Tab-separated table of C-alpha atoms in Angstrom:
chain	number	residue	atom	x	y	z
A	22	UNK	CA	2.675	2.951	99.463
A	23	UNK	CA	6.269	3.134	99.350
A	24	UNK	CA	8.452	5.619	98.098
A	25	UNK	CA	9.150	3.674	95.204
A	26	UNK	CA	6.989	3.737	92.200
A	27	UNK	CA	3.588	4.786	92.926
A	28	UNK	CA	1.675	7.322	93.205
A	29	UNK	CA	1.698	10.936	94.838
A	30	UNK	CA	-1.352	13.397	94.727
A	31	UNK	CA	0.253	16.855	96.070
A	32	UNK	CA	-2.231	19.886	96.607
A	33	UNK	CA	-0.311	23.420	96.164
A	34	UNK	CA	-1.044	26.711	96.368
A	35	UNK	CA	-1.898	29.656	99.577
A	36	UNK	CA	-5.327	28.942	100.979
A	37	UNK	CA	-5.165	32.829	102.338
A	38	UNK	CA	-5.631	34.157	98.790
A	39	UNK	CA	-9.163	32.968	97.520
A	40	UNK	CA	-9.062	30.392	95.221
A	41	UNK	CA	-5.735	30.243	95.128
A	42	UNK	CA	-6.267	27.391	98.109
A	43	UNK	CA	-8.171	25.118	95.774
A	44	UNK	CA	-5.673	22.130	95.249
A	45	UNK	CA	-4.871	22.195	99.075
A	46	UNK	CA	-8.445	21.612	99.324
A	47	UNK	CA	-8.546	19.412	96.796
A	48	UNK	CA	-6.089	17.213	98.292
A	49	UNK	CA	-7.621	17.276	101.777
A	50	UNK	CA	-11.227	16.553	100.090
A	51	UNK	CA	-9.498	13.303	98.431
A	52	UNK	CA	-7.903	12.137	101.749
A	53	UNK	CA	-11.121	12.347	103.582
A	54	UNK	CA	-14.209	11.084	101.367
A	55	UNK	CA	-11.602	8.106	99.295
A	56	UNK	CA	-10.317	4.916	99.879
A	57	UNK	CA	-7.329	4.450	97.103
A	58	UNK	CA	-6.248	0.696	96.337
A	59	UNK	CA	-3.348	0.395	96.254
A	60	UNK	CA	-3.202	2.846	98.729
A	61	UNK	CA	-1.774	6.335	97.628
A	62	UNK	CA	-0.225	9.570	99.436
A	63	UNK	CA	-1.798	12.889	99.273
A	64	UNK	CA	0.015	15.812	100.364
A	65	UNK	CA	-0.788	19.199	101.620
A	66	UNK	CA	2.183	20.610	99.607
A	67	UNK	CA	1.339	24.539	100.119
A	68	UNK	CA	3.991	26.675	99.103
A	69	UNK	CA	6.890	24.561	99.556
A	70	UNK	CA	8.003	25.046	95.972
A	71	UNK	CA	11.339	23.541	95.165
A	72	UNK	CA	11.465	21.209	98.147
A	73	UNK	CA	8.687	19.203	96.719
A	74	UNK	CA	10.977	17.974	94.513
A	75	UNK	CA	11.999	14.708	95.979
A	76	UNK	CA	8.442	13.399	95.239
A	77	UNK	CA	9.087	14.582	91.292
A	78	UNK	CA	12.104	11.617	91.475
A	79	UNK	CA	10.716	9.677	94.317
A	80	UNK	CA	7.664	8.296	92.667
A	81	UNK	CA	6.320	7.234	89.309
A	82	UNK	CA	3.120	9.239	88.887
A	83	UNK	CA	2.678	13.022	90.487
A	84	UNK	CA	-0.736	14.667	90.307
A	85	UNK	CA	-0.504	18.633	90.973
A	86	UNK	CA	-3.944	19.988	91.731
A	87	UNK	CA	-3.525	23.961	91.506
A	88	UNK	CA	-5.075	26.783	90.470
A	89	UNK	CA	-4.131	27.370	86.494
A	90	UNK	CA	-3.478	30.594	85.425
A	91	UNK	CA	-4.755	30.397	81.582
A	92	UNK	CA	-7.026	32.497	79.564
A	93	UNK	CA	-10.301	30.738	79.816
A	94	UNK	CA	-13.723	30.661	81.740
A	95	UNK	CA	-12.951	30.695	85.608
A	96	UNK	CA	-13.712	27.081	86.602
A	97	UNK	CA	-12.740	25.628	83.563
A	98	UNK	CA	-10.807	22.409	84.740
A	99	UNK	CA	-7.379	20.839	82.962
A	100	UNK	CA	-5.519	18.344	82.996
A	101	UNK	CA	-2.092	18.956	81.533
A	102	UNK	CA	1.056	16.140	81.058
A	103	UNK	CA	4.397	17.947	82.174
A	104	UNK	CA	5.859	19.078	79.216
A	105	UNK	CA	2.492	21.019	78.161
A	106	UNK	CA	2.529	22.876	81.040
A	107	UNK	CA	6.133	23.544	80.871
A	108	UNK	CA	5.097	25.167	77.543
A	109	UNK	CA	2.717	27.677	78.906
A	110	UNK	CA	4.353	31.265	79.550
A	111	UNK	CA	1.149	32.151	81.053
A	112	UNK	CA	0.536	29.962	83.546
A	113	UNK	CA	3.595	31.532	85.469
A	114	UNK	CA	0.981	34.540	87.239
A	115	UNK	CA	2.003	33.339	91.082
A	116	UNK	CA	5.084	32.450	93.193
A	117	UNK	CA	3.914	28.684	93.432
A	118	UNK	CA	2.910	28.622	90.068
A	119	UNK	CA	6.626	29.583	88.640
A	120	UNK	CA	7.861	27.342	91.254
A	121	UNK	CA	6.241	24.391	90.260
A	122	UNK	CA	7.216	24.628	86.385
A	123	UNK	CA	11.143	25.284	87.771
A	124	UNK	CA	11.192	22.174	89.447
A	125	UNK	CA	9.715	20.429	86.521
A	126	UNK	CA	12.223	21.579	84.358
A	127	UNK	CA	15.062	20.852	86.528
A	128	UNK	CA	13.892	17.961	87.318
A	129	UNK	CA	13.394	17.134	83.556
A	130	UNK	CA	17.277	17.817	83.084
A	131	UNK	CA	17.640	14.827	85.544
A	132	UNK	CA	18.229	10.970	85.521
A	133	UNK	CA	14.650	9.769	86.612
A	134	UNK	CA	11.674	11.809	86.750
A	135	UNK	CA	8.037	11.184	87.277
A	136	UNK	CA	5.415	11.362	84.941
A	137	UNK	CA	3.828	13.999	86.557
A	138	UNK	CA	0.637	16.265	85.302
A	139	UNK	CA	-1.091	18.904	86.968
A	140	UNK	CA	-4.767	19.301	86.834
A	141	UNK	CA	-6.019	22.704	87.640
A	142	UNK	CA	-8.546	25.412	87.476
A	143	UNK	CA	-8.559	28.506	85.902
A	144	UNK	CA	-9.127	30.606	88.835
A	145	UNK	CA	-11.998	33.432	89.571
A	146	UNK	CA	-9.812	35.701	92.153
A	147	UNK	CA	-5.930	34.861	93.682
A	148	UNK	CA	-5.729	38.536	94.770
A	149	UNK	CA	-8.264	38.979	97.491
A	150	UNK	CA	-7.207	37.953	101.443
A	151	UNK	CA	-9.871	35.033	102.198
A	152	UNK	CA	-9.389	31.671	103.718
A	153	UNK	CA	-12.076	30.865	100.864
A	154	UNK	CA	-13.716	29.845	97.125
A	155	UNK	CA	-14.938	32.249	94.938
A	156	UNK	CA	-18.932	30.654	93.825
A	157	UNK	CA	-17.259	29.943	89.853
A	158	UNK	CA	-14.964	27.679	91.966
A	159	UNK	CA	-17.201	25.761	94.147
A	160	UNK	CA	-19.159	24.983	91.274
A	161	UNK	CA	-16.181	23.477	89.688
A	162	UNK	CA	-14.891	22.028	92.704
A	163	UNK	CA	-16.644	18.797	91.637
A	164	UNK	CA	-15.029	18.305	88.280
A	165	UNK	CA	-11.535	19.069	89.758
A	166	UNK	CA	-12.108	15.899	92.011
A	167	UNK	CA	-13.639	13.674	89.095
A	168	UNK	CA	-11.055	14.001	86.788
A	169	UNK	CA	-8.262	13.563	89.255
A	170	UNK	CA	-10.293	10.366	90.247
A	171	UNK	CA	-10.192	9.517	86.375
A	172	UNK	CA	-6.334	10.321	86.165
A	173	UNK	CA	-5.491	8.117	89.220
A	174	UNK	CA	-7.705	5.275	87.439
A	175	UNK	CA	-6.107	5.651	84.066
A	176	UNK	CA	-2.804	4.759	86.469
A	177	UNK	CA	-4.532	1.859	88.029
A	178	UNK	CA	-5.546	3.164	91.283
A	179	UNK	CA	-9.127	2.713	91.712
A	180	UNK	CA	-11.042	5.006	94.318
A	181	UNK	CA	-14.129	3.833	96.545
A	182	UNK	CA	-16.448	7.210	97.851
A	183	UNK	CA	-16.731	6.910	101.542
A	184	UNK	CA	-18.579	9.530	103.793
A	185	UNK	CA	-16.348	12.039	104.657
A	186	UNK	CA	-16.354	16.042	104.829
A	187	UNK	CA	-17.849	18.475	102.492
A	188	UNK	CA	-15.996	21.377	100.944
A	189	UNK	CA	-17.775	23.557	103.393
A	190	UNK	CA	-16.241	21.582	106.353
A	191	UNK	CA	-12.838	21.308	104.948
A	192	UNK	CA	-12.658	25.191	104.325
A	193	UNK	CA	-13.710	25.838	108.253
A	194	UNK	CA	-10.966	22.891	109.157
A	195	UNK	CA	-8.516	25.721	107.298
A	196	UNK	CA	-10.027	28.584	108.456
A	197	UNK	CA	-10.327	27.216	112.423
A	198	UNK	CA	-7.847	24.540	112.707
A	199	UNK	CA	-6.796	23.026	116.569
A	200	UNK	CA	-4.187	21.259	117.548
A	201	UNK	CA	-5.977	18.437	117.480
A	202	UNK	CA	-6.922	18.455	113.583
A	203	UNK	CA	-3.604	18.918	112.928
C-alpha cells in the first residue's frame, strides 16, 4: 500500500521487559496469521519514539498496539482515538509510552495528521528482565488481536485468518532470532 492514505499498524514497546513487548508481538502475530485487502503495513516500531513520526503524517489511519499504563485489571484491552489518549496523565509510566503521546501532540500542532488510535493493554509487569508475557497477558493476547481486526474493518480493511505462528512461536522468534528470520 502506498505511502499515501492507508493504513499503518505499528507495534511499540521493549520486548526485554515482560509485557512491555506485547504490541511488537502483536504486530508480528498480525503479519504472520492475516491476509489484509487492501493490503496494509505492519511495523515492528520498538522504541523508535519520535522517528515514527513520518507514518503519523504519511498515512491516513495509524493503529498503536502497546502496553497501556491505566488503572484497571491487567489484561483489560482499549482502544483509544488520539486525543483521549493525549488526555491521560497516567498513561505516561514508560519512555515509549511518553514518547508516543509527544509525537501525537506535535504532530497534532501540524498541517496533516493521521487519525491515529492506540489499542493497548493494561499491563501485568514492565519491570521484570524477560523476553516474555506475564499469564494475565496471554490470556488477553486474543482480544488485543480481535479488536485491532475490528478497528482495521471499521476502516475498510478486511482480514482473512491464514495458518501462521502462535504466540508461543513468535516469542521464541524474539527470544532466538537468526539471521535468517530477520
Amino acid at each position: 500500500m502506498s505511502e499515501e492514505g492507508g493504513a499503518v499498524v505499528i507495534g511499540v514497546g521493549n520486548i526485554l521487559f515482560k509485557d512491555e513487548g506485547v504490541g511488537i508481538y502483536a504486530a508480528r502475530y498480525l503479519q504472520e496469521n492475516f491476509d489484509f485487502t487492501p493490503e496494509l503495513e505492519i511495523i515492528d516500531g520498538g522504541t523508535l519514539g519520535f522517528k515514527l513520526m513520518n507514518y503519523y503524517q504519511s498515512y491516513e489511519y495509524v493503529i498503536i498496539l502497546d502496553t497501556l499504563s491505566v488503572k484497571d485489571e491487567p489484561g483489560s484491552v482499549y482502544n483509544l482515538p488520539s486525543d483521549v489518549l493525549m488526555g491521560l496523565g497516567s498513561y505516561r509510566q514508560t519512555a515509549h509510552e511518553v514518547e508516543v503521546v509527544e509525537m501525537l501532540e506535535i504532530c497534532s500542532l501540524l498541517e496533516s495528521m493521521a487519525e491515529v488510535c492506540v489499542i493497548g493493554v493494561v499491563p501485568d509487569d514492565i519491570e521484570s528482565v524477560d523476553i516474555s508475557l506475564t499469564p494475565k497477558m496471554r490470556e488477553s493476547f486474543g482480544a488485543l488481536v480481535d479488536e485491532t481486526v475490528r478497528q482495521l474493518e471499521r476502516y475498510g480493511i478486511s482480514a482473512t485468518p491464514k495458518n501462521g505462528a502462535s504466540l508461543e512461536e513468535i516469542i521464541e522468534f524474539y527470544n532466538s532470532p537468526t539471521m535468517k528470520s530477520l
